[in-house]
XYZ file of C-alpha atoms in Angstrom:
528
model
C 24.117 -15.187 -11.683
C 22.486 -14.283 -15.503
C 24.107 -12.601 -17.727
C 23.146 -9.061 -18.803
C 22.056 -9.296 -22.682
C 23.641 -5.953 -24.755
C 22.434 -5.428 -28.343
C 23.773 -3.229 -30.816
C 24.886 -2.870 -33.643
C 28.049 -0.692 -32.433
C 30.581 -2.353 -31.269
C 32.180 0.476 -29.236
C 29.378 0.875 -26.834
C 28.664 -3.192 -26.748
C 32.467 -3.263 -25.788
C 32.919 -0.081 -23.217
C 29.749 -1.780 -21.752
C 30.806 -5.362 -21.405
C 34.228 -3.865 -19.595
C 32.233 -1.675 -17.256
C 30.096 -4.334 -16.199
C 32.812 -7.065 -15.467
C 33.971 -4.467 -13.398
C 31.036 -4.502 -11.385
C 31.163 -8.558 -11.189
C 28.375 -8.665 -14.071
C 28.487 -10.580 -16.235
C 27.334 -9.695 -20.548
C 26.680 -11.486 -23.490
C 26.217 -9.300 -26.672
C 24.504 -10.164 -29.468
C 25.270 -7.831 -32.964
C 21.698 -7.177 -33.552
C 17.730 -8.870 -32.501
C 17.357 -11.728 -34.936
C 20.148 -13.012 -32.579
C 18.316 -12.025 -29.374
C 15.391 -14.294 -30.723
C 16.787 -17.368 -31.673
C 18.619 -17.758 -28.408
C 15.542 -17.246 -26.567
C 13.845 -19.358 -28.218
C 16.644 -22.726 -28.037
C 15.984 -21.314 -23.779
C 12.718 -21.596 -24.501
C 13.228 -25.048 -26.367
C 15.609 -26.570 -23.786
C 18.242 -26.883 -26.466
C 20.690 -22.927 -25.049
C 24.169 -24.156 -23.604
C 23.705 -20.705 -21.650
C 22.300 -19.173 -19.252
C 18.743 -16.701 -20.335
C 19.315 -12.934 -19.669
C 19.051 -11.255 -16.943
C 18.676 -8.080 -18.000
C 18.147 -7.510 -21.419
C 19.780 -3.469 -23.150
C 19.068 -2.791 -27.027
C 19.870 -0.202 -28.707
C 16.669 1.241 -31.028
C 17.561 2.293 -34.616
C 19.276 -1.433 -35.908
C 20.188 -2.767 -39.246
C 17.744 -5.984 -39.214
C 15.273 -4.833 -37.157
C 13.809 -1.643 -34.816
C 15.016 -1.846 -30.501
C 11.055 -1.489 -29.575
C 9.757 -4.456 -31.858
C 12.242 -6.591 -30.020
C 10.830 -5.148 -27.233
C 7.274 -6.023 -27.825
C 9.223 -9.394 -28.863
C 10.723 -10.031 -25.498
C 7.964 -9.525 -23.368
C 6.132 -12.087 -25.273
C 8.112 -14.436 -24.465
C 9.896 -13.283 -21.129
C 6.820 -10.681 -19.496
C 9.475 -9.824 -16.765
C 12.212 -9.657 -17.848
C 13.570 -5.795 -17.512
C 14.519 -3.981 -20.900
C 16.489 -0.950 -21.077
C 16.142 1.267 -24.270
C 19.124 3.118 -25.909
C 19.049 5.169 -28.242
C 21.150 8.522 -29.452
C 17.712 9.954 -31.010
C 16.626 12.103 -27.733
C 13.336 12.606 -29.119
C 9.527 12.441 -27.280
C 8.078 9.671 -29.826
C 11.079 7.040 -28.946
C 10.669 7.762 -24.586
C 7.101 7.556 -25.560
C 7.580 4.328 -27.448
C 9.059 2.649 -25.664
C 7.679 3.181 -22.544
C 3.978 2.434 -23.864
C 5.484 -1.217 -24.936
C 7.046 -1.634 -21.272
C 10.421 -0.892 -21.512
C 11.624 -0.988 -17.307
C 14.061 2.913 -18.915
C 14.848 4.447 -22.115
C 18.666 5.811 -21.652
C 19.583 7.978 -24.253
C 22.838 7.850 -25.664
C 25.846 9.612 -25.711
C 25.238 8.415 -21.756
C 27.074 9.136 -18.609
C 29.163 5.035 -18.833
C 28.729 5.589 -14.116
C 25.136 6.089 -15.081
C 24.495 3.157 -17.043
C 25.286 0.743 -14.524
C 23.885 1.590 -11.678
C 20.281 1.258 -14.500
C 21.643 -1.535 -14.876
C 22.109 -2.381 -11.135
C 19.040 -2.129 -10.454
C 17.176 -3.243 -12.927
C 18.947 -7.132 -11.811
C 17.953 -5.647 -8.337
C 14.206 -5.397 -9.949
C 15.277 -9.152 -11.980
C 15.346 -10.837 -7.899
C 13.262 -8.800 -5.854
C 10.078 -11.800 -5.330
C 7.882 -9.436 -4.219
C 6.460 -11.345 -1.637
C 3.546 -8.729 -0.691
C 2.420 -8.208 -4.297
C -1.007 -8.995 -5.124
C -1.538 -11.539 -8.442
C -4.857 -11.903 -7.145
C -7.304 -11.621 -10.413
C -10.071 -9.738 -7.855
C -8.687 -7.851 -5.475
C -8.898 -8.546 -1.851
C -11.942 -6.760 0.460
C -9.088 -5.229 2.928
C -5.206 -5.444 2.891
C -3.156 -5.152 6.415
C -0.742 -6.646 8.778
C 0.219 -4.086 10.847
C -0.448 -6.240 14.195
C -3.352 -2.952 14.308
C -4.858 -4.091 11.402
C -4.467 -7.964 12.874
C -7.433 -6.901 15.792
C -9.515 -5.639 12.284
C -9.598 -8.454 11.203
C -10.423 -10.392 14.201
C -12.936 -8.661 15.535
C -14.413 -8.005 11.809
C -14.240 -12.034 12.536
C -15.607 -12.177 16.452
C -18.738 -10.464 14.645
C -19.952 -12.493 11.504
C -22.845 -14.843 13.295
C -23.479 -11.412 15.066
C -26.237 -8.904 13.681
C -25.057 -6.457 16.533
C -24.969 -2.312 15.963
C -21.158 -1.417 15.349
C -19.923 2.104 15.627
C -17.213 2.574 13.659
C -14.093 5.199 14.674
C -11.670 6.473 12.971
C -9.805 10.274 10.960
C -11.480 10.097 6.952
C -9.650 7.569 4.579
C -8.973 5.674 6.592
C -10.954 2.909 4.958
C -14.295 2.672 7.127
C -16.526 1.795 4.500
C -14.753 -0.456 3.577
C -15.256 -2.046 7.288
C -18.675 -1.562 7.035
C -18.756 -4.093 3.390
C -16.677 -6.598 4.867
C -18.866 -6.580 8.414
C -22.084 -7.251 5.828
C -20.297 -9.560 3.445
C -19.157 -11.271 6.744
C -22.618 -11.342 8.878
C -26.073 -13.627 8.567
C -27.457 -10.601 6.187
C -25.091 -10.647 3.214
C -28.037 -12.052 0.796
C -29.138 -8.782 2.042
C -28.417 -5.906 0.259
C -26.038 -3.059 1.500
C -26.897 0.755 1.437
C -24.563 3.175 2.581
C -25.490 6.873 3.052
C -22.813 10.076 3.904
C -24.987 12.242 6.186
C -22.304 15.127 6.576
C -23.511 14.999 2.239
C -26.838 15.684 2.382
C -28.830 19.045 3.031
C -30.560 18.876 6.524
C -33.665 19.585 4.629
C -33.235 16.457 2.137
C -31.808 13.856 5.034
C -34.587 13.453 6.332
C -36.234 11.966 3.580
C -33.693 10.496 1.830
C -33.451 8.339 5.236
C -36.724 7.509 5.546
C -38.863 8.130 2.516
C -41.944 9.775 1.684
C -45.520 10.128 1.168
C -46.796 11.541 -2.799
C -47.843 15.205 -1.746
C -45.370 14.973 1.600
C -44.166 18.682 0.904
C -43.933 20.132 -2.348
C -43.003 18.184 -5.278
C -42.670 14.496 -3.748
C -45.795 13.736 -6.820
C -44.779 10.717 -5.645
C -44.333 7.398 -2.912
C -40.642 7.200 -2.650
C -38.967 4.940 -0.555
C -35.834 6.042 1.639
C -32.293 4.201 2.856
C -34.106 2.198 5.331
C -37.134 -0.100 3.928
C -34.142 -0.292 0.797
C -31.966 -2.440 2.997
C -34.314 -4.127 4.537
C -33.184 -6.925 5.895
C -29.200 -6.339 5.290
C -27.284 -3.579 6.627
C -27.687 0.505 6.831
C -24.158 2.060 6.838
C -24.116 6.098 8.111
C -21.533 7.388 7.498
C -20.304 10.575 9.576
C -22.784 9.798 11.713
C -20.942 12.910 13.894
C -22.413 15.268 11.791
C -26.407 13.729 11.939
C -28.751 17.347 12.686
C -29.717 17.097 16.468
C -33.475 16.278 15.043
C -33.391 14.048 12.723
C -31.001 12.008 15.764
C -34.633 11.987 17.363
C -35.905 9.945 14.324
C -33.208 7.969 14.525
C -33.126 6.744 17.395
C -36.947 5.856 17.615
C -35.915 3.764 14.606
C -33.322 1.924 16.151
C -35.789 1.717 19.963
C -38.335 0.850 18.062
C -37.393 -1.792 15.280
C -40.338 0.660 13.023
C -40.308 4.218 11.175
C -42.530 6.935 9.143
C -42.006 8.576 6.107
C -41.991 11.919 5.575
C -45.703 13.385 5.129
C -46.835 9.072 6.416
C -48.823 8.118 8.800
C -48.349 3.983 9.396
C -45.851 2.661 10.514
C -43.860 0.979 8.162
C -41.330 -2.273 10.431
C -37.217 -2.252 9.958
C -35.575 -5.357 10.209
C -31.582 -3.423 9.184
C -28.842 -3.589 10.635
C -27.037 -0.562 11.788
C -23.737 0.093 11.076
C -22.246 3.870 12.227
C -19.020 5.659 11.383
C -17.305 8.735 12.650
C -14.452 10.578 12.142
C -15.437 12.274 15.080
C -14.731 11.968 18.941
C -18.827 11.236 19.762
C -17.926 11.495 23.568
C -16.810 15.418 22.802
C -19.794 16.117 20.803
C -21.981 14.563 23.568
C -20.237 17.543 26.208
C -20.976 19.992 23.617
C -25.197 19.379 23.784
C -24.714 18.460 19.588
C -24.779 14.637 19.958
C -27.173 12.581 22.079
C -25.834 10.789 24.819
C -29.083 8.131 24.435
C -28.101 8.003 20.954
C -24.788 7.325 21.498
C -25.384 4.397 23.557
C -27.475 3.454 20.794
C -24.867 3.067 18.399
C -21.949 2.207 20.829
C -22.779 -1.373 21.474
C -19.687 -2.148 20.326
C -16.684 -0.079 19.135
C -14.198 -0.879 16.262
C -11.930 1.990 15.696
C -9.625 1.875 12.291
C -6.024 2.981 12.739
C -4.428 5.419 10.688
C -1.958 5.020 7.913
C 0.579 6.545 10.170
C 0.312 3.815 12.998
C 0.593 0.928 10.398
C 3.239 2.083 8.124
C 4.716 -1.241 7.717
C 1.793 -2.043 5.573
C 2.144 1.270 3.189
C 4.837 -1.343 0.950
C 1.823 -3.761 -0.024
C -0.321 -0.964 -0.173
C 1.382 0.964 -2.288
C 2.544 -2.042 -4.748
C -1.792 -2.791 -4.654
C -3.145 0.615 -5.526
C 0.065 1.278 -8.114
C -1.249 -2.536 -9.424
C -5.221 -0.696 -9.295
C -4.010 2.444 -10.379
C -2.469 0.630 -13.794
C -5.213 -1.904 -14.643
C -7.924 1.562 -14.729
C -5.703 2.770 -16.765
C -4.794 0.203 -18.789
C -0.572 0.292 -18.791
C 1.864 -1.781 -17.275
C 2.187 -1.536 -13.604
C 4.610 0.583 -12.276
C 7.450 -0.274 -9.871
C 8.770 1.253 -7.340
C 12.571 1.496 -5.310
C 12.843 0.807 -1.289
C 13.623 3.691 -1.041
C 10.337 5.649 -2.174
C 9.299 3.361 0.135
C 11.152 3.977 2.426
C 10.223 7.821 1.764
C 6.278 6.636 1.703
C 6.680 5.049 4.946
C 7.666 7.787 6.404
C 5.427 10.071 5.369
C 2.481 11.052 7.775
C -0.578 10.407 4.929
C -2.888 13.071 7.282
C -5.572 11.828 4.598
C -4.490 8.385 5.134
C -5.895 5.175 3.069
C -7.455 7.345 0.858
C -4.285 9.753 -0.005
C -1.909 6.378 -0.910
C -4.033 5.706 -3.588
C -4.230 9.785 -4.856
C -0.865 9.628 -4.902
C -0.678 6.222 -5.930
C -2.364 7.268 -9.259
C -0.366 10.418 -10.022
C 2.703 8.619 -9.973
C 1.201 5.870 -12.247
C 0.373 9.019 -14.099
C 3.401 11.171 -13.481
C 6.365 9.183 -12.679
C 8.811 10.118 -16.401
C 10.058 6.004 -15.357
C 8.601 2.411 -15.370
C 10.762 2.789 -11.234
C 9.825 5.372 -9.074
C 12.286 6.590 -7.152
C 12.489 9.226 -4.083
C 12.986 12.214 -6.740
C 9.718 11.138 -8.731
C 7.972 11.150 -4.833
C 5.088 13.936 -5.470
C 6.042 17.342 -3.778
C 3.406 16.883 -1.436
C 5.624 14.010 0.400
C 9.152 14.897 -1.042
C 8.166 18.152 0.956
C 6.881 17.266 4.491
C 8.554 16.791 7.937
C 9.596 12.969 8.682
C 8.163 10.646 10.708
C 10.598 10.257 13.605
C 11.362 6.790 14.772
C 9.338 7.499 18.092
C 6.054 6.207 19.274
C 4.184 8.447 17.131
C 6.240 7.012 13.842
C 5.958 3.605 15.398
C 1.719 3.916 15.140
C 1.380 4.120 19.373
C -0.052 6.926 19.648
C -4.248 6.870 19.421
C -5.910 9.975 16.794
C -6.451 12.822 18.377
C -10.262 12.551 17.706
C -10.940 9.415 19.607
C -7.782 9.478 22.429
C -9.944 7.155 24.703
C -9.803 4.010 22.476
C -6.989 1.878 21.215
C -7.091 -0.012 18.985
C -9.895 -2.752 19.951
C -12.905 -3.466 20.011
C -15.119 -2.261 22.227
C -17.652 -3.926 24.036
C -20.055 -1.360 24.790
C -16.678 0.676 25.907
C -14.461 -1.422 27.891
C -11.372 -2.281 25.849
C -10.025 -6.097 25.114
C -6.415 -4.748 25.322
C -5.158 -3.171 27.599
C -4.003 0.552 27.330
C -1.103 2.253 26.846
C 1.517 1.652 29.551
C 2.728 4.551 31.103
C 6.400 4.846 30.198
C 4.912 5.662 26.847
C 2.878 7.845 27.087
C 5.252 11.189 27.466
C 7.023 10.213 24.230
C 3.254 9.730 22.698
C 1.835 12.791 24.024
C 5.268 15.016 23.222
C 5.467 13.796 19.588
C 1.488 14.195 18.980
C 2.689 18.377 20.387
C 5.536 18.221 18.108
C 7.786 17.990 21.036
C 11.257 16.845 19.858
C 12.254 13.742 21.577
C 15.716 11.540 21.273
C 15.424 8.755 18.313
C 17.244 5.797 18.075
C 17.561 5.986 15.459
C 20.342 8.680 17.023
C 21.261 5.996 18.840
C 22.313 3.527 16.990
C 23.835 6.001 14.041
C 26.634 7.950 16.677
C 27.401 4.609 17.385
C 27.822 3.857 14.052
C 29.472 6.134 13.743
C 32.052 6.098 16.208
C 32.675 2.332 14.461
C 33.097 3.721 11.202
C 35.940 5.731 13.008
C 37.254 3.687 14.999
C 37.715 1.087 11.898
C 38.999 3.989 9.178
C 42.129 4.521 12.152
C 42.790 1.841 13.010
C 44.208 1.524 9.216
C 41.527 -2.281 8.677
C 41.233 -2.171 5.197
C 37.687 -3.514 4.182
C 35.780 -1.997 6.531
C 32.886 -1.182 3.596
C 32.603 -5.353 3.455
C 32.992 -5.897 7.950
C 30.179 -3.562 8.841
C 27.852 -3.899 6.353
C 29.155 -8.359 6.657
C 27.420 -7.391 10.321
C 25.079 -5.101 9.044
C 22.754 -8.198 6.986
C 23.237 -10.443 9.656
C 22.046 -8.420 12.740
C 18.331 -7.345 9.961
C 18.516 -11.015 8.588
C 18.620 -12.433 11.457
C 16.515 -9.938 13.679
C 13.437 -10.515 10.922
C 14.077 -14.371 11.165
C 13.850 -14.434 15.002
C 10.404 -12.318 14.999
C 9.064 -14.157 12.260
C 10.320 -17.710 14.127
C 12.194 -18.295 10.585
C 9.828 -18.323 8.144
C 11.811 -16.653 5.519
C 8.597 -15.430 3.601
C 7.644 -12.909 5.999
C 11.108 -11.851 6.662
C 11.826 -11.057 4.057
C 8.367 -9.484 3.497
C 9.224 -7.246 6.846
C 12.031 -6.530 6.070
C 11.220 -5.397 2.310
C 13.155 -7.777 0.304
C 12.339 -10.245 -1.940
C 12.267 -14.437 -0.929
C 15.353 -14.857 -3.153
C 17.191 -11.930 -2.248
C 17.385 -12.765 2.162
C 17.582 -16.642 0.695
C 20.991 -15.686 -1.293
C 22.250 -13.722 1.748
C 21.990 -16.570 3.971
C 24.176 -18.110 1.974
C 26.865 -15.082 1.652
C 26.423 -14.860 4.849
C 26.837 -18.091 6.499
C 24.428 -18.190 8.994
C 22.578 -20.510 10.516
C 19.585 -20.508 9.226
C 15.558 -23.027 9.400
C 16.343 -25.286 6.568
C 12.806 -26.230 6.529
C 10.698 -25.636 3.310
C 7.604 -26.032 4.571
C 8.196 -24.493 7.701
C 10.563 -21.405 6.177
C 8.259 -20.157 2.918
């Protein structure tokens, strides 16, 4: 293991940290001023060093012969991914702000509590070792992210529709990304070269919506001083996305139906028919079948729109995508604000994964913006999460948390592409319906976690009562072995995918396989 580099002109600080880290089996290498560190890094870069490079750098902020902040900048120029912890006895605002602005992993004021300092260094070591396999590193952000089965169904549907211009109805809760799906459908369609025009029918007053959609002639109404092209004309040869179609006024639904059936329309105040060569994609968070029954949505228009239906899952139905999306949004937010991207630890990711996200992906994006600005350290911990997450009840381990339950707004539609209302996927098995319904109504259900935790509790007490030693190591060995074996079995031996599903780095899973002596596939062509 590479050592922890300690830079401090105070020999007592160096001595205390060296001894404390040695007890934790963490090797160290100490320096008295920044110049020594830079010389050692230069030797590493030239291939002349006999000792390994640093795993983590712990530096004082004020030393004879140089500043810890200046050292931080120079080290990051040489090794951008190296975690640097800044120590200082001058616990002032400027020092803390300067440390984080220059990319410090954490800020440690003196005098510090030694166990907490060691724990902080351990966190930095884990960060250094972790290789975020789900990290988004592309210069151009991907259209959509998702590895959950429900999202893979959506991606497959987009692929199947890539050669078609058929009308598509996208359903899903608010904030789940319906417009992203519509843009992807347009981009991967025969009309991709044409414009993509979006309009939210719920956001425009009823009196203006008709003109927005179909345009108007000069003098059609007060204020219409010139002819105006509507959204249908603007989308000519491309795609028109009608968001929140369920909120369209009833009388305008008739005009939209005429366009879909005849392929032409009239501007407001006009007498000449205008041809519409436009692909229509509609979206709603509402249950249109119910709105038809309630008499507020035309049944004939519903059937015109419901040629292909594509349901977008809520974020709580794809909790395994939360880590990937969180890291992506933290990167995006950092680029927008011009700051160093923050990292998030596994415990905080786990807490986010058990949050219900009533606002779906949009809410997660907003949380990541909040964390980029408000989280006090470069590594986000559970306590840094916003109150809306910390104070909310956690999702259980039943069907709702796993993403099995369809949303209340569209209960009859499974997460698959629906041609004229016929699902490609089988409906949910009857045994699964009871816990789903109970969870949806807030009823408590026995969870899987309570069973295995009780079994673990019994095992711990049995081992302790028998007087056996090394209980911690025994149980951790068994626990980690089962986790890794299960993940490798699920991914058919592909370590990178197994690491990603477990939320650990590729280096970590490789090291654990070796430490635990697991009989795992080791073919580099197939495993990574």
